[in-house]
Short mmCIF file of C-alpha atoms and ligand atoms in Angstrom, two decimals:
data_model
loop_
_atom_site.label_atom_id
_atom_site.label_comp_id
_atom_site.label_asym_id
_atom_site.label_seq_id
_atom_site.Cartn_x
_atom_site.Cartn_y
_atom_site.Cartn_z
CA UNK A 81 34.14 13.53 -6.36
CA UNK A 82 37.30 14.56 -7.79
CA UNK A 83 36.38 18.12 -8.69
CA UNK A 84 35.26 18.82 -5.64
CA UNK A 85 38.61 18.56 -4.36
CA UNK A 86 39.46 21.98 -3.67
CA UNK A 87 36.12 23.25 -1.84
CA UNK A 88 36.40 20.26 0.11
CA UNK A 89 39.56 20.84 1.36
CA UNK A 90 38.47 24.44 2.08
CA UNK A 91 35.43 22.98 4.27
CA UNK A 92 37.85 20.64 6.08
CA UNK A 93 39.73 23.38 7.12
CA UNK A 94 36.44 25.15 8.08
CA UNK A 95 35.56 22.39 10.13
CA UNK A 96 39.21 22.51 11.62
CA UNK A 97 39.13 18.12 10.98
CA UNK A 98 42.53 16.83 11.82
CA UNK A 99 43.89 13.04 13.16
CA UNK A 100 41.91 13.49 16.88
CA UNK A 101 43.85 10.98 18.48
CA UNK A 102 47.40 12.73 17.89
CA UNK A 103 49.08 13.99 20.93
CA UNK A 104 49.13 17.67 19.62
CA UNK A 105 45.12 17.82 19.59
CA UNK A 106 44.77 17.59 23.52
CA UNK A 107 42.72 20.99 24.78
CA UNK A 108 41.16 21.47 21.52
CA UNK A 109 37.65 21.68 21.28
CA UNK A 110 36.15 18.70 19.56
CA UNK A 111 32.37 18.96 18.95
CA UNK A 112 30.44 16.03 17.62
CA UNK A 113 26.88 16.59 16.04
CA UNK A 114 24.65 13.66 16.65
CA UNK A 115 24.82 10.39 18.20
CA UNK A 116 24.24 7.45 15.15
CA UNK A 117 26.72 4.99 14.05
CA UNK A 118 29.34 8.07 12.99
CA UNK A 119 29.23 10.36 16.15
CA UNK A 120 28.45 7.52 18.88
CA UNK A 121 31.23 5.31 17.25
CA UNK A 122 33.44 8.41 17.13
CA UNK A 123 32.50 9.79 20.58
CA UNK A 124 33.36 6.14 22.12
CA UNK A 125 36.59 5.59 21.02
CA UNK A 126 38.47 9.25 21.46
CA UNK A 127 40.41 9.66 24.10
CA UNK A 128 39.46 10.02 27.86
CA UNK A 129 41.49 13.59 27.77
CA UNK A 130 39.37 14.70 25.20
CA UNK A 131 37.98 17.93 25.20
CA UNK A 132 34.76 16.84 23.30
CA UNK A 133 31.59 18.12 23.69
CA UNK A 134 28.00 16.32 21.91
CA UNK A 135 25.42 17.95 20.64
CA UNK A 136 22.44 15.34 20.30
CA UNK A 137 18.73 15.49 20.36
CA UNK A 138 18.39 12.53 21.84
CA UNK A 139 20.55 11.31 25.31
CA UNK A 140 21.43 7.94 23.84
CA UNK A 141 22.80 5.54 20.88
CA UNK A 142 20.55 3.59 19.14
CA UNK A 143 21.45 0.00 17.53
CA UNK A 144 18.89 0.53 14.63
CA UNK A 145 19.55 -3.08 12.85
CA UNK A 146 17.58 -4.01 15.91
CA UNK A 147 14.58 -1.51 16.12
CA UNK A 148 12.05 -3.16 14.15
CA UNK A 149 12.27 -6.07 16.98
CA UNK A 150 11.46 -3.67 19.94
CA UNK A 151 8.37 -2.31 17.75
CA UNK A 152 6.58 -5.54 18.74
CA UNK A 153 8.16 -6.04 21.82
CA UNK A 154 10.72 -9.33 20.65
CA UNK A 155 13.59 -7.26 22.22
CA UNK A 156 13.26 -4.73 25.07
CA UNK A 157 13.86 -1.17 24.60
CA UNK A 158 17.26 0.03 27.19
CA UNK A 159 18.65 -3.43 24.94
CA UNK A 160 19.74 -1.43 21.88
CA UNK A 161 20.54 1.73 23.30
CA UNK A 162 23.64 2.97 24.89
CA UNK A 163 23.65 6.15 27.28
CA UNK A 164 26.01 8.96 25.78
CA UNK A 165 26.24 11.25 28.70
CA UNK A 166 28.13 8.80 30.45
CA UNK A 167 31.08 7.61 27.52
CA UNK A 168 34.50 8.56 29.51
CA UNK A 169 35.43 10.13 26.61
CA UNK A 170 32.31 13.22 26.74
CA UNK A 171 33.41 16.53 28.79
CA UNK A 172 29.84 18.27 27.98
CA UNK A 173 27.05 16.73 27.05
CA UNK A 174 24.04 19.10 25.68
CA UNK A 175 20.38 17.47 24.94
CA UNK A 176 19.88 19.90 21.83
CA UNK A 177 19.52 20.25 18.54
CA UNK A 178 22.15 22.25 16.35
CA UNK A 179 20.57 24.79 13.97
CA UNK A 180 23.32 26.69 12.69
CA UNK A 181 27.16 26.68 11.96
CA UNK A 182 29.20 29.54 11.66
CA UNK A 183 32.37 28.18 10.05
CA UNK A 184 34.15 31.39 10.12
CA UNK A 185 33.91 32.79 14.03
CA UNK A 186 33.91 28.55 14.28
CA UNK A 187 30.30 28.36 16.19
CA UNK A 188 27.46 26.37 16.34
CA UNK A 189 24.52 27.92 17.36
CA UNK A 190 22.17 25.14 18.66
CA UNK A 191 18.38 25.17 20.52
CA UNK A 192 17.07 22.99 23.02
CA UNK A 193 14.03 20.31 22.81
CA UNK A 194 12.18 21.04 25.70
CA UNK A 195 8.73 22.61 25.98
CA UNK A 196 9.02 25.92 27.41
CA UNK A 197 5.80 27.54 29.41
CA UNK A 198 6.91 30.56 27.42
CA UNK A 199 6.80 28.83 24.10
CA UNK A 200 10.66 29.84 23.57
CA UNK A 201 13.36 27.44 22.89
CA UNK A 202 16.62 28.41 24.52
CA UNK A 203 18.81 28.97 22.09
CA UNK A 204 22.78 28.99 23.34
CA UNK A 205 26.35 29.08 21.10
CA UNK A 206 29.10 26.27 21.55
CA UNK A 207 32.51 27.17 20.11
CA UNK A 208 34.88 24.46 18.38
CA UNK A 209 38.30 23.44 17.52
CA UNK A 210 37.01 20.69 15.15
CA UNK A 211 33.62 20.08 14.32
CA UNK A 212 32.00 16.56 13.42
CA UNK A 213 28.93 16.95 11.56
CA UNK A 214 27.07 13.58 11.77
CA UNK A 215 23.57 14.50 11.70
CA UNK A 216 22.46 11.54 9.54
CA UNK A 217 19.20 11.73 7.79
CA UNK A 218 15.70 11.63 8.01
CA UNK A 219 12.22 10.17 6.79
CA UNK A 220 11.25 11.41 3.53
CA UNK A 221 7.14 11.27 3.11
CA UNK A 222 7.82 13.25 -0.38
CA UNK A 223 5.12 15.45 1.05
CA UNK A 224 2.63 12.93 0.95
CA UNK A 225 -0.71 14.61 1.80
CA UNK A 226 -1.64 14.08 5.79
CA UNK A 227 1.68 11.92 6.27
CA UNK A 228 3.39 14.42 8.13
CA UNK A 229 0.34 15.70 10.32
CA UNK A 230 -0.94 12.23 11.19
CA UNK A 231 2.48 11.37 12.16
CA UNK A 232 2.12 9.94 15.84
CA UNK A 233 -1.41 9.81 15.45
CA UNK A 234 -1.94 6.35 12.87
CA UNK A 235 0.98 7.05 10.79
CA UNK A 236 4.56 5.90 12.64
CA UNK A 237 7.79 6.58 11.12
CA UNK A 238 10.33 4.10 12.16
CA UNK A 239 13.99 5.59 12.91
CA UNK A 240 14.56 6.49 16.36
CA UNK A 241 13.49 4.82 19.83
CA UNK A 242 10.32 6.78 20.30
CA UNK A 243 8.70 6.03 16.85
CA UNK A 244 9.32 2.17 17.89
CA UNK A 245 7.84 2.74 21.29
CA UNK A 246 4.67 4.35 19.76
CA UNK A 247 4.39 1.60 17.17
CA UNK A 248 4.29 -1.03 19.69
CA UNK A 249 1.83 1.05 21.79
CA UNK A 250 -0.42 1.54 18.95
CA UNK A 251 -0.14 -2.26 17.97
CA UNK A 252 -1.96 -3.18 21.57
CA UNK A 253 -4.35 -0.52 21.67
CA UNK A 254 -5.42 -1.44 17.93
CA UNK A 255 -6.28 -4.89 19.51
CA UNK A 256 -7.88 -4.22 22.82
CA UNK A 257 -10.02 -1.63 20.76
CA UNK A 258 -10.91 -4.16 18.25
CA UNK A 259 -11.88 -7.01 21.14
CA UNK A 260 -14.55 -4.81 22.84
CA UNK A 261 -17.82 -6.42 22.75
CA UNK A 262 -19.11 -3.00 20.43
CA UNK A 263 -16.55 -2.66 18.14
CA UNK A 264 -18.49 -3.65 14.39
CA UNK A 265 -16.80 -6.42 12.30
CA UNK A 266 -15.86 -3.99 9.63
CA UNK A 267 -14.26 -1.99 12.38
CA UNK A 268 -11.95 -4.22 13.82
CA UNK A 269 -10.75 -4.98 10.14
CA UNK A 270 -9.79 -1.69 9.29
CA UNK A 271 -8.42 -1.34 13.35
CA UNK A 272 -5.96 -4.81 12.42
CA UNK A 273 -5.17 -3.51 9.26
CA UNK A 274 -1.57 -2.80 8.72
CA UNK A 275 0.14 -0.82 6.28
CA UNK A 276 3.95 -0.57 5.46
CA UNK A 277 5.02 1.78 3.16
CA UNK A 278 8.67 1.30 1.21
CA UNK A 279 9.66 -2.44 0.15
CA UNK A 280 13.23 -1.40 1.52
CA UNK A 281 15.46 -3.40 3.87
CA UNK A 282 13.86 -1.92 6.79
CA UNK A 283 9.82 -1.93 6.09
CA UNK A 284 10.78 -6.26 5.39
CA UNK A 285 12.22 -6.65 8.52
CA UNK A 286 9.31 -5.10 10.43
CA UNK A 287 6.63 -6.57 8.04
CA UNK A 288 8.70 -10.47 9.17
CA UNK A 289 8.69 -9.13 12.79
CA UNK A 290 4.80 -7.97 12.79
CA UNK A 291 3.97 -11.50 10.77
CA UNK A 292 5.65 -13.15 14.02
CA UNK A 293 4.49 -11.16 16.66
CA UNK A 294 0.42 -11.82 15.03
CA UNK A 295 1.27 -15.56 14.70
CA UNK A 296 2.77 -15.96 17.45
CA UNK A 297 2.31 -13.79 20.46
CA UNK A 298 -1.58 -12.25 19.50
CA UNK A 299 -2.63 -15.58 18.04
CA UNK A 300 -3.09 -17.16 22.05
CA UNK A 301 -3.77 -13.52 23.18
CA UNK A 302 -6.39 -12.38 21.21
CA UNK A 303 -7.38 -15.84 18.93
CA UNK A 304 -10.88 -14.83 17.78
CA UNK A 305 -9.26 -11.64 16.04
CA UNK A 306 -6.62 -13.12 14.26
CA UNK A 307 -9.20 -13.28 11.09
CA UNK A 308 -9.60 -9.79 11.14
CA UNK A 309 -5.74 -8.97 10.84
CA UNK A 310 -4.26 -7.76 7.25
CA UNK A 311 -0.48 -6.82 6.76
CA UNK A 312 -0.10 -4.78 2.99
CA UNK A 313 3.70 -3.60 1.71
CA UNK A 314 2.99 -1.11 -0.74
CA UNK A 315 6.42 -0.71 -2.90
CA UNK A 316 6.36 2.28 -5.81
CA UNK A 317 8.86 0.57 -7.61
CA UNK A 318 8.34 -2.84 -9.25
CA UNK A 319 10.46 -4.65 -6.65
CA UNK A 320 11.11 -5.18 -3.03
CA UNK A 321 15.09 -4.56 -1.17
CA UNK A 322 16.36 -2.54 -4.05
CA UNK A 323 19.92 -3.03 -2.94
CA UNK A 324 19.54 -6.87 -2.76
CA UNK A 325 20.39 -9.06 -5.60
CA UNK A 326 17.29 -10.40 -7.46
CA UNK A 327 17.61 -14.27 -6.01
CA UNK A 328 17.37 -12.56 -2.44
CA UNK A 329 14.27 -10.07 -3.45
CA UNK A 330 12.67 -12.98 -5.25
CA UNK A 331 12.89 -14.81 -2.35
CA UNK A 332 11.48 -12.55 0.08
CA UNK A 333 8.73 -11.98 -1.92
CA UNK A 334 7.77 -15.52 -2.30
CA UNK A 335 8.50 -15.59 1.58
CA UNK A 336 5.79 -12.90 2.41
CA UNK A 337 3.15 -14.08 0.14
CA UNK A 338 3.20 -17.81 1.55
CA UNK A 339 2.68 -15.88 4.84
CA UNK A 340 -0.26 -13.74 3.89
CA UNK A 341 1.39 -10.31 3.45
CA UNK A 342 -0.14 -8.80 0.60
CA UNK A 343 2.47 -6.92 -1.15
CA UNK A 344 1.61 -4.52 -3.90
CA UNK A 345 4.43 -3.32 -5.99
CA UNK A 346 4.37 -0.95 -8.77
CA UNK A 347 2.14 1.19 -6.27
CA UNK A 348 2.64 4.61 -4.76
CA UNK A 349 0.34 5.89 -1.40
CA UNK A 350 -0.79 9.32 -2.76
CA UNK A 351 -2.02 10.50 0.23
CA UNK A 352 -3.87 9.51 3.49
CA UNK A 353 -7.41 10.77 4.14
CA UNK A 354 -9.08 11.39 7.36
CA UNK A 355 -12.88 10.11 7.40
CA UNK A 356 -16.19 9.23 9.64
CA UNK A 357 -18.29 6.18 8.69
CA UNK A 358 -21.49 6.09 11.11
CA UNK A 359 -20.82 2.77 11.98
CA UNK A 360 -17.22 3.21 13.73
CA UNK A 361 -16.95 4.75 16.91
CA UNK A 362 -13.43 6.91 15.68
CA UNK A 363 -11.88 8.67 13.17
CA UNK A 364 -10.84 6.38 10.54
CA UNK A 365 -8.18 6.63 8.24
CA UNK A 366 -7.15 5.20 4.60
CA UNK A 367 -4.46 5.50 2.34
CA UNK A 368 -4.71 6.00 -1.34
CA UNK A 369 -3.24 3.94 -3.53
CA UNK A 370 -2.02 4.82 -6.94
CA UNK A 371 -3.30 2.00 -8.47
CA UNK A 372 -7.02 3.41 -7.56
CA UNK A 373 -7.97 1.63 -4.65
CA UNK A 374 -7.56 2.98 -1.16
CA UNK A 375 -6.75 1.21 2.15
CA UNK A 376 -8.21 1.49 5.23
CA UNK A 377 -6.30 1.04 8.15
CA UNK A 378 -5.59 1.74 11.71
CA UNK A 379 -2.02 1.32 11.72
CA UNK A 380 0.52 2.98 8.83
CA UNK A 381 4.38 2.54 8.82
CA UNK A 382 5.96 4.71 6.27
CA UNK A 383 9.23 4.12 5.40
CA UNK A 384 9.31 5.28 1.93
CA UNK A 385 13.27 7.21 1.46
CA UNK A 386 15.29 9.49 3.51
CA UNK A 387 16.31 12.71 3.04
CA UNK A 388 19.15 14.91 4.83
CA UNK A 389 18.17 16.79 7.86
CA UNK A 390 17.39 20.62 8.44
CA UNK A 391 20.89 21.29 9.23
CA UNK A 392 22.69 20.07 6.56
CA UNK A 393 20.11 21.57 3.93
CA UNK A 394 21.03 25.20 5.10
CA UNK A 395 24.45 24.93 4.93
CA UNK A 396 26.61 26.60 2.61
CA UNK A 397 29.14 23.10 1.85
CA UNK A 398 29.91 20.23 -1.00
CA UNK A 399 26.77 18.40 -1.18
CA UNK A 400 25.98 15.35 -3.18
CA UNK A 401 23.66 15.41 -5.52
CA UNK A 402 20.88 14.02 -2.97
CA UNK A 403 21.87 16.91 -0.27
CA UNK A 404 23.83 14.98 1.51
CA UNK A 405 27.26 16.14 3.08
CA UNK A 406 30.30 15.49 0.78
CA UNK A 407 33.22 13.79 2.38
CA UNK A 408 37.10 12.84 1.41
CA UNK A 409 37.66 9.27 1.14
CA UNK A 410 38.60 8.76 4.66
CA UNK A 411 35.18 10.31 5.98
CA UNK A 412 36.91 13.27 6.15
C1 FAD B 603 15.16 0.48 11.61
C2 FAD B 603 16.50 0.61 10.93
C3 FAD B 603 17.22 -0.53 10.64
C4 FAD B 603 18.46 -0.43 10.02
N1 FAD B 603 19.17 -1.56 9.76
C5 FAD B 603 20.40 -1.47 9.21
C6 FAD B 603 21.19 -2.63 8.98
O1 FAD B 603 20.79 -3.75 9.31
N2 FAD B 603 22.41 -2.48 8.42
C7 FAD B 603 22.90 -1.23 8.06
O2 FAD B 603 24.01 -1.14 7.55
N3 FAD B 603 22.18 -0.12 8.27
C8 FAD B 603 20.95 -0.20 8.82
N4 FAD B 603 20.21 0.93 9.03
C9 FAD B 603 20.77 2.22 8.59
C10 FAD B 603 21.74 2.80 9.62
O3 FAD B 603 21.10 2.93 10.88
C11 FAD B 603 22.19 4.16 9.12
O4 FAD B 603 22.92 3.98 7.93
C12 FAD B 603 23.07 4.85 10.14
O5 FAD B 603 22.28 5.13 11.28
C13 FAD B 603 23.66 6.14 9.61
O6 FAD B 603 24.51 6.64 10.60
P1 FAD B 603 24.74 8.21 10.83
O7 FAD B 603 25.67 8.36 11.97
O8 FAD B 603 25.10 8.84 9.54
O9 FAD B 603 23.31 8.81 11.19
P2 FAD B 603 22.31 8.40 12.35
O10 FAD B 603 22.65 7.08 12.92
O11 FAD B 603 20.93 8.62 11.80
O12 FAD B 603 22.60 9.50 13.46
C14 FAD B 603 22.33 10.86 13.28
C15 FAD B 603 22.22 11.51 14.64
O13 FAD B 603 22.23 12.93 14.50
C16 FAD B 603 21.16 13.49 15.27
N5 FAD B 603 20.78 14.80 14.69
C17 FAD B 603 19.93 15.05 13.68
N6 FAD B 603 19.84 16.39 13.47
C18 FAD B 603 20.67 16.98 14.36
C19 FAD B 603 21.01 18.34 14.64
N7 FAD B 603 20.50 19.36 13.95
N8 FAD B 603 21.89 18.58 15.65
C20 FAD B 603 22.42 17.57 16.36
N9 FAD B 603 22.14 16.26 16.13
C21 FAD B 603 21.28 15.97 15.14
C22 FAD B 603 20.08 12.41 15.20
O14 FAD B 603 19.14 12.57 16.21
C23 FAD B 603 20.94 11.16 15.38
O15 FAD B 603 21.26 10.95 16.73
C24 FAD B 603 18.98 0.86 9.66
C25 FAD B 603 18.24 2.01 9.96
C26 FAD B 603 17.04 1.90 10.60
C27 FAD B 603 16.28 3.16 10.95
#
C-alpha cells in the first residue's frame, strides 16, 4: 500500500476527490458511479446544493444483508430497496451504465440499458469535477462451462434485486411443475433439487432461508412433495464461511446437516451440462462435480467469488492484486 503512494495520489487528483461537504465545492460537478453501500451511502448524505449527478444501472439501493430473504418470499421486495432518483441530494439521475473514463478531458463516457429496436445502445458523455468510482463487483463463475449461458435459465446468481426475483419465481414454478399429475417421480426429484454453489456467508444464509421456506411454507402447500426435495452446498475448499472463526463454521455445519442439507466440501462444480432423458418432459440439467459424480437439478445458485466489474478492469489505475480499485486509507 505504501508504494503506491505516489500513483495514488496522481489518480486522486485525476479523479479531482476533495472533502465534498466543504463550502468551496458548491457548483462543482460531483459524479457518483453506482448505487451499493459506497455511492448510495455517499449520494444520501451530500448536501442538498450539490451538484451531483449518478450514474447507476439500476434506479435503486439495495440492502443486500437482506436479499436472500426476498428469494423465498420471507421479506417483500420494495422492503430493501431505496429509490435513488428521488435522494434531495441527486441533480441528474441517468439509468446507465459507465463504460469509460477519460481522466484527462475529466469524462465519463457511459451507455444506456435499454433494448433499442435498432439494436444500438445510446451512448452519451457526462463531464465531472470529482468522480466517485463505486462500481463494486461482480459474480465470478471462473468460467465455469454453461454457468454463464444458463444464467436466468436454471442457474441464478444472487446479487442484485432481479436475480432474487427470478430465484423466487423459479422456486414456485419448480413445484407446480413437479405436482402435475404427469410429471415422473424421478422428475420431480431432479425439478426439487437444489444446488448452492460457494460455502460463503451468503450461499448459508440462502441455503437457512430455502431450509425454512421448504419446512415451513411448501410443507402445508405442497405436502406430498416435500420427499422429493434435496438442498446440496457444494464448497471447493475444505470448509464452509471462510471468514468465520472455526467454532462458528463448525457450527453451521453441524447446523445444516441435522437439517438435511447435504453439504459437500472439498468439491468444485466443473461445469453444468444440458441433457434429454425420454422420460422428462424438459430439458434437464446437472452439474458436475469434481469429486466424479454429477447432480441433477432444476434449480442452481452459484455464488462461488466475485470479481471486479468491466469498468474497473479497463482502467489504467492502482489496482490490488485481485483487480480491485486501490484506495488511501480514508477511501480516498
Ligand atoms: C446477498 C448478499 C448478502 C450480503 N450480506 C452482507 C452482510 O450481511 N454484511 C456485509 O458486510 N456485507 C454483505 N454483503 C456484501 C455487501 O453487499 C458488499 O460488500 C457491498 O455491496 C459492497 O458495496 P459497494 O458499494 O462497493 O458495491 P455494490 O454495493 O455492489 O454497488 C455497486 C454498484 O455499482 C453499479 N455498477 C456496476 N458497474 C457499473 C458501471 N459500469 N457504471 C455504473 N454503475 C455500475 C452496480 O450496479 C451497483 O449498483 C452481501 C452481499 C450480497 C450480494
Amino acid at each position: 500500500m505504501h508504494s503506491c503512494q505516489p500513483p495514488l495520489h496522481n489518480y486522486y487528483r485525476l479523479l479531482g476527490s476533495q472533502r465534498f461537504t466543504s463550502s468551496g465545492d458548491k457548483g462543482k460537478r460531483i459524479v457518483v458511479l453506482g448505487t451499493g453501500w459506497g455511492g448510495f451511502n455517499l449520494a444520501q448524505n451530500l448536501p442538498t446544493d450539490t451538484n451531483l449527478s449518478v450514474i447507476p444501472p439500476s434506479n435503486h439501493f439495495v440492502f443486500t444483508p437482506l436479499l436472500p430473504s426476498t428469494a423465498v418470499g420471507t421479506l417483500e421486495f420494495r422492503a430493501i430497496q431505496e429509490c435513488v432518483r428521488t435522494l434531495p441530494s441527486v441533480s441528474n439521475f441517468y439509468q446507465a451504465k459507465a463504460i469509460s473514463i477519460d481522466f484527462e478531458e475529466k469524462t465519463i463516457l457511459c451507455r444506456d440499458i435499454w433494448d433499442h429496436t435498432d439494436a444500438k445502445p445510446s451512448t452519451f458523455t457526462v463531464p465531472y469535477d470529482s468522480l466517485v468510482p463505486s462500481m463494486g463487483v461482480k459474480t465470478n463463475t471462473f468460467s465455469t462451462p454453461n454457468v454463464s449461458s444458463r444464467e436466468g435459465k436454471e442457474v441464478f446468481f444472487l446479487k442484485h434485486l432481479h436475480h432474487a426475483r427470478s430465484i423466487r419465481n423459479r422456486t414456485l414454478e419448480m413445484f407446480e411443475i413437479a405436482a402435475l399429475p404427469s410429471t415422473s417421480d424421478g422428475e420431480k426429484r431432479r425439478l426439487l433439487s437444489f444446488v448452492i454453489v460457494g460455502g460463503g456467508p451468503k450461499s448459508c444464509e440462502y441455503a437457512s432461508e430455502l431450509h425454512d421456506f421448504l419446512t415451513r411454507d411448501l410443507a402445508t402447500l405442497y405436502p406430498d412433495l416435500l420427499p422429493y426435495v434435496r438442498v446440496t452446498l457444494v464448497e471447493a475448499s475444505n470448509h464452509l464461511l471462510g471468514p468465520f472463526e472455526s467454532s462458528l463454521r463448525s457450527y453451521v455445519l453441524g447446523l445444516f446437516k441435522s437439517r438435511d442439507i447435504s453439504v459437500k466440501i472439498d468439491t468444485a462444480v466443473l461445469s453444468v451440462e444440458i441433457f434429454t432423458d425420454p422420460s422428462y418432459g424438459f430439458e434437464a440439467s446437472k452439474a458436475i462435480l469434481s469429486s466424479g459424480e454429477s447432480l441433477e437439478f432444476g434449480t442452481m445458485i452459484w455464488s462461488a467469488g466475485l470479481k471486479p466489474v468491466r469498468l474497473t478492469d479497463a482502467l489504467s489505475i492502482p489496482k490490488t492484486p485481485a483487480g480491485r480499485i486501490l484506495t488511501l486509507s480514508q477511501l480516498l
